[in-house]
Coordinates of C-alpha atoms in Angstrom, one line a residue:
L1 CA 15.1 26.0 11.2
Y2 CA 14.2 22.3 10.7
L3 CA 16.4 21.2 13.6
L4 CA 14.7 23.8 15.8
L5 CA 11.3 22.5 14.8
A6 CA 12.4 18.9 15.4
A7 CA 13.6 19.8 18.8
T8 CA 10.5 21.8 19.7
I9 CA 8.2 18.9 18.9
Y10 CA 9.7 16.9 21.8
V11 CA 8.2 19.4 24.2
P12 CA 5.1 17.5 25.6
A13 CA 2.7 20.3 25.1
V14 CA 3.8 21.0 21.5
Q15 CA 3.9 17.3 20.7
K16 CA 0.3 16.8 22.0
T17 CA -0.9 19.8 19.9
V18 CA 0.8 18.7 16.7
T19 CA -0.6 15.1 17.2
K20 CA -4.1 16.4 17.8
V21 CA -4.1 18.7 14.8
T22 CA -2.8 15.9 12.6
E23 CA -5.5 13.5 13.9
N24 CA -8.2 16.1 13.1
N25 CA -6.9 16.8 9.6
L26 CA -6.6 13.2 8.7
S27 CA -10.0 12.4 10.2
K28 CA -11.5 15.2 8.1
L29 CA -9.7 14.0 4.9
L30 CA -10.7 10.4 5.4
Q31 CA -14.1 11.0 6.9
T32 CA -13.5 8.6 9.8
E33 CA -11.8 8.5 13.2
V34 CA -8.0 8.6 13.1
N35 CA -5.9 8.2 16.3
I36 CA -2.1 8.7 16.6
G37 CA -0.2 7.9 19.7
K38 CA 2.8 10.2 19.0
I39 CA 4.4 12.2 16.2
T40 CA 8.1 13.0 16.1
L41 CA 10.4 14.6 13.5
G42 CA 13.6 12.8 12.6
F43 CA 16.6 14.1 10.6
F44 CA 16.3 15.0 6.9
N45 CA 12.6 15.7 6.7
R46 CA 11.5 12.4 8.3
V47 CA 8.1 12.2 10.0
I48 CA 7.4 9.3 12.4
L49 CA 3.9 8.3 13.5
D50 CA 3.6 5.8 16.3
N51 CA 0.6 3.7 17.3
V52 CA -1.7 4.7 14.4
I53 CA -5.3 3.6 14.3
I54 CA -7.8 4.2 11.4
K55 CA -11.4 3.2 12.1
D56 CA -14.0 2.2 9.5
K57 CA -17.6 3.4 9.4
N58 CA -18.6 0.8 11.9
N59 CA -16.1 2.1 14.3
K60 CA -14.0 -1.0 14.0
D61 CA -10.2 -1.0 13.4
L62 CA -9.5 -0.8 9.7
L63 CA -5.8 -0.3 10.0
T64 CA -3.5 -0.3 13.0
S65 CA 0.3 0.2 12.8
A66 CA 3.0 0.3 15.5
R67 CA 5.0 2.8 13.4
I68 CA 4.7 4.6 10.1
S69 CA 7.7 6.6 9.0
C70 CA 8.2 8.7 5.8
K71 CA 10.9 11.0 4.4
V72 CA 9.5 13.7 2.2
N73 CA 11.4 15.9 -0.3
L74 CA 9.9 19.3 0.5
L75 CA 11.5 21.1 -2.5
E76 CA 9.8 18.7 -4.9
L77 CA 6.5 18.9 -3.0
A78 CA 6.5 22.7 -3.6
K79 CA 6.7 21.9 -7.4
G80 CA 3.6 19.7 -7.1
V81 CA 5.6 16.4 -7.2
I82 CA 5.1 14.0 -4.4
S83 CA 8.7 12.8 -3.9
I84 CA 9.2 10.5 -0.9
G85 CA 12.6 9.2 -0.1
S86 CA 11.3 6.3 1.9
I87 CA 8.2 4.9 3.6
Q88 CA 8.5 2.4 6.4
L89 CA 5.5 0.5 7.8
Y90 CA 6.1 -1.7 10.9
G91 CA 3.8 -4.0 12.8
F92 CA 0.6 -3.2 10.8
D93 CA -2.8 -5.0 10.7
I94 CA -5.2 -4.3 7.9
Q95 CA -8.7 -5.7 8.4
L96 CA -11.0 -5.7 5.4
Y97 CA -14.5 -7.2 5.3
Q98 CA -18.0 -7.2 3.9
E99 CA -20.9 -8.2 6.0
E100 CA -23.5 -8.8 3.3
N101 CA -23.4 -9.1 -0.4
E102 CA -25.5 -6.1 -1.0
Q103 CA -23.5 -3.9 1.4
E104 CA -20.4 -2.0 0.7
N105 CA -17.1 -3.3 2.0
N106 CA -15.5 -1.5 4.9
F107 CA -12.8 0.3 3.0
K108 CA -14.8 1.8 0.0
F109 CA -15.2 5.1 1.8
L110 CA -11.4 5.5 1.7
I111 CA -11.3 5.1 -2.0
D112 CA -14.2 7.5 -2.4
A113 CA -12.4 10.1 -0.1
F114 CA -9.3 10.1 -2.4
N115 CA -11.3 10.1 -5.6
K116 CA -13.7 12.9 -4.5
G117 CA -13.5 15.8 -6.9
E118 CA -10.3 14.4 -8.5
K119 CA -9.8 15.3 -12.1
E120 CA -7.4 13.5 -14.5
S121 CA -5.4 16.7 -15.0
E122 CA -4.9 17.0 -11.3
T123 CA -3.4 13.5 -10.9
P124 CA -0.1 14.1 -9.0
H125 CA 3.3 12.8 -10.1
I126 CA 4.5 10.4 -7.4
N127 CA 7.9 9.1 -6.7
I128 CA 8.8 6.8 -3.7
N129 CA 12.4 5.6 -3.7
S130 CA 12.0 3.0 -1.0
I131 CA 9.0 1.2 0.6
L132 CA 9.9 -1.0 3.5
I133 CA 7.2 -3.3 5.0
R134 CA 7.8 -5.4 8.1
R135 CA 5.7 -7.6 10.4
G136 CA 2.5 -7.0 8.5
K137 CA -0.9 -8.7 8.6
L138 CA -3.8 -8.4 6.1
S139 CA -7.2 -10.1 6.3
W140 CA -10.3 -10.2 4.2
H141 CA -13.6 -11.7 5.4
Q142 CA -16.9 -12.2 3.7
W143 CA -18.8 -12.5 7.0
N144 CA -22.0 -13.9 5.4
Q145 CA -20.1 -16.9 4.1
P146 CA -19.1 -19.9 6.3
Q147 CA -15.4 -20.5 7.0
K148 CA -13.7 -23.6 5.6
Q149 CA -12.0 -25.9 8.1
E150 CA -9.2 -26.8 5.7
G151 CA -7.5 -25.4 2.6
F152 CA -7.6 -22.0 1.1
D153 CA -10.8 -20.0 1.7
P154 CA -11.3 -17.1 -0.7
N155 CA -14.0 -15.7 1.6
H156 CA -11.8 -15.7 4.6
I157 CA -8.2 -14.8 3.8
V158 CA -5.6 -14.1 6.5
I159 CA -2.1 -13.2 5.5
N160 CA 0.6 -13.0 8.2
K161 CA 4.3 -12.2 8.4
I162 CA 4.2 -9.8 5.4
T163 CA 7.6 -8.5 4.6
G164 CA 8.4 -6.4 1.5
T165 CA 10.8 -4.0 -0.1
L166 CA 9.6 -2.0 -3.1
A167 CA 10.4 1.2 -5.0
L168 CA 7.8 3.2 -6.9
K169 CA 10.0 5.2 -9.2
E170 CA 7.2 6.9 -11.0
L171 CA 3.4 7.1 -10.9
S172 CA 1.5 9.6 -13.0
K173 CA -1.6 9.7 -15.2
D174 CA 0.6 8.5 -18.1
S175 CA 3.0 6.0 -16.7
I176 CA 4.2 3.7 -13.9
Q177 CA 7.5 2.3 -13.0
L178 CA 7.5 -0.1 -10.1
N179 CA 10.3 -2.3 -8.7
V180 CA 9.2 -5.0 -6.3
K181 CA 12.5 -6.2 -4.9
K182 CA 11.0 -8.8 -2.5
I183 CA 7.6 -9.7 -1.0
S184 CA 7.1 -12.7 1.3
F185 CA 4.2 -13.8 3.5
E186 CA 2.3 -16.8 5.0
E187 CA -1.4 -17.5 4.6
Q188 CA -3.5 -19.3 7.2
S189 CA -4.2 -22.2 4.9
G190 CA -0.5 -23.1 5.1
F191 CA 0.6 -21.5 1.8
A192 CA 3.9 -19.7 2.1
L193 CA 5.3 -17.2 -0.4
E194 CA 9.0 -17.1 0.1
Q195 CA 9.8 -14.5 -2.6
L196 CA 7.9 -12.5 -5.2
S197 CA 9.9 -10.0 -7.2
F198 CA 9.4 -8.2 -10.5
K199 CA 9.8 -4.9 -12.3
I200 CA 7.1 -3.2 -14.3
H201 CA 7.4 -0.2 -16.5
G202 CA 4.4 1.0 -18.6
N203 CA 2.6 3.8 -20.2
K204 CA -0.7 4.2 -22.1
K205 CA 0.6 2.2 -25.1
N206 CA 3.1 -0.3 -23.7
I207 CA 3.7 -2.4 -20.6
A208 CA 6.9 -4.3 -19.9
L209 CA 7.3 -6.9 -17.1
N210 CA 10.9 -7.9 -16.3
D211 CA 12.7 -10.1 -13.8
F212 CA 9.6 -11.8 -12.6
K213 CA 10.3 -14.5 -9.9
L214 CA 8.0 -16.4 -7.6
V215 CA 9.4 -18.8 -5.1
C216 CA 7.4 -21.1 -2.9
P217 CA 8.7 -24.0 -0.7
N218 CA 8.5 -26.5 -3.6
T219 CA 8.3 -24.3 -6.7
A220 CA 10.2 -21.6 -8.4
I221 CA 8.9 -19.8 -11.5
Q222 CA 10.6 -17.1 -13.5
F223 CA 9.5 -15.1 -16.5
S224 CA 11.8 -13.5 -19.1
P225 CA 10.6 -10.1 -20.3
I226 CA 6.9 -9.8 -21.1
F227 CA 5.9 -7.0 -23.5
I228 CA 2.3 -5.9 -23.8
Q229 CA 1.1 -3.5 -26.5
I230 CA -2.3 -1.9 -26.2
D231 CA -4.2 -0.7 -29.2
Y232 CA -7.2 1.4 -28.0
K233 CA -8.5 2.1 -31.5
N234 CA -8.9 -1.6 -32.5
D235 CA -9.5 -2.8 -28.9
T236 CA -6.7 -5.3 -29.0
I237 CA -3.9 -6.4 -26.7
N238 CA -0.8 -8.1 -28.1
T239 CA 1.7 -9.9 -25.8
K240 CA 5.2 -11.4 -26.3
E241 CA 6.7 -13.4 -23.5
T242 CA 9.0 -16.2 -22.5
F243 CA 8.1 -18.5 -19.6
K244 CA 10.5 -20.8 -17.6
N245 CA 9.8 -23.0 -14.7
V246 CA 12.9 -23.5 -12.5

């Protein structure tokens, strides 16, 4: 049945209809304009979206991506568990900004859309085995602030050549298990991050950070395990860590 559906979507009329329906549903969910160039189905429950554009409330591009691909476990989804085998994000450009201090930033409406009507008991259990990021760009601009000619400018951040491999093994209202295998990027100021990797596992009482490594052209920093205990009754946070500069 799945193979038949995957073959059917290559029929131009069917592909156009599926793409349009998906655009309309996403636009309704996000309360903004969403455009998708093409949708195709791959093998083993993989959905591929090409030439994706999400607009902000000013009708400017908030996110563009040459390709977004994900592989969903439909059996787990039926149980209320969002289990994704992999997500691949290629050639994306995320443009974040705030025009005036008293105005909202251009992405707050997305956060509000996902938080609307959400109850803690309804928080889904999420598992993503692999997140692959390639050729990414992320920018933040505080447009009412002047741009510096040299050095890092916190009001105008432009990060290029973002590459990353991650795994979100578990995310629920009670716990998180995240494995950042590698993230690298370059910032317009000249700063380059060659490698950032770590593992974090936590719940409401304890957080453990393992295998932390940060590598820049002239610096490498590693952390041995860091354990954080949270005592909500006494409003205290206790940490135990070992730090090493290599």
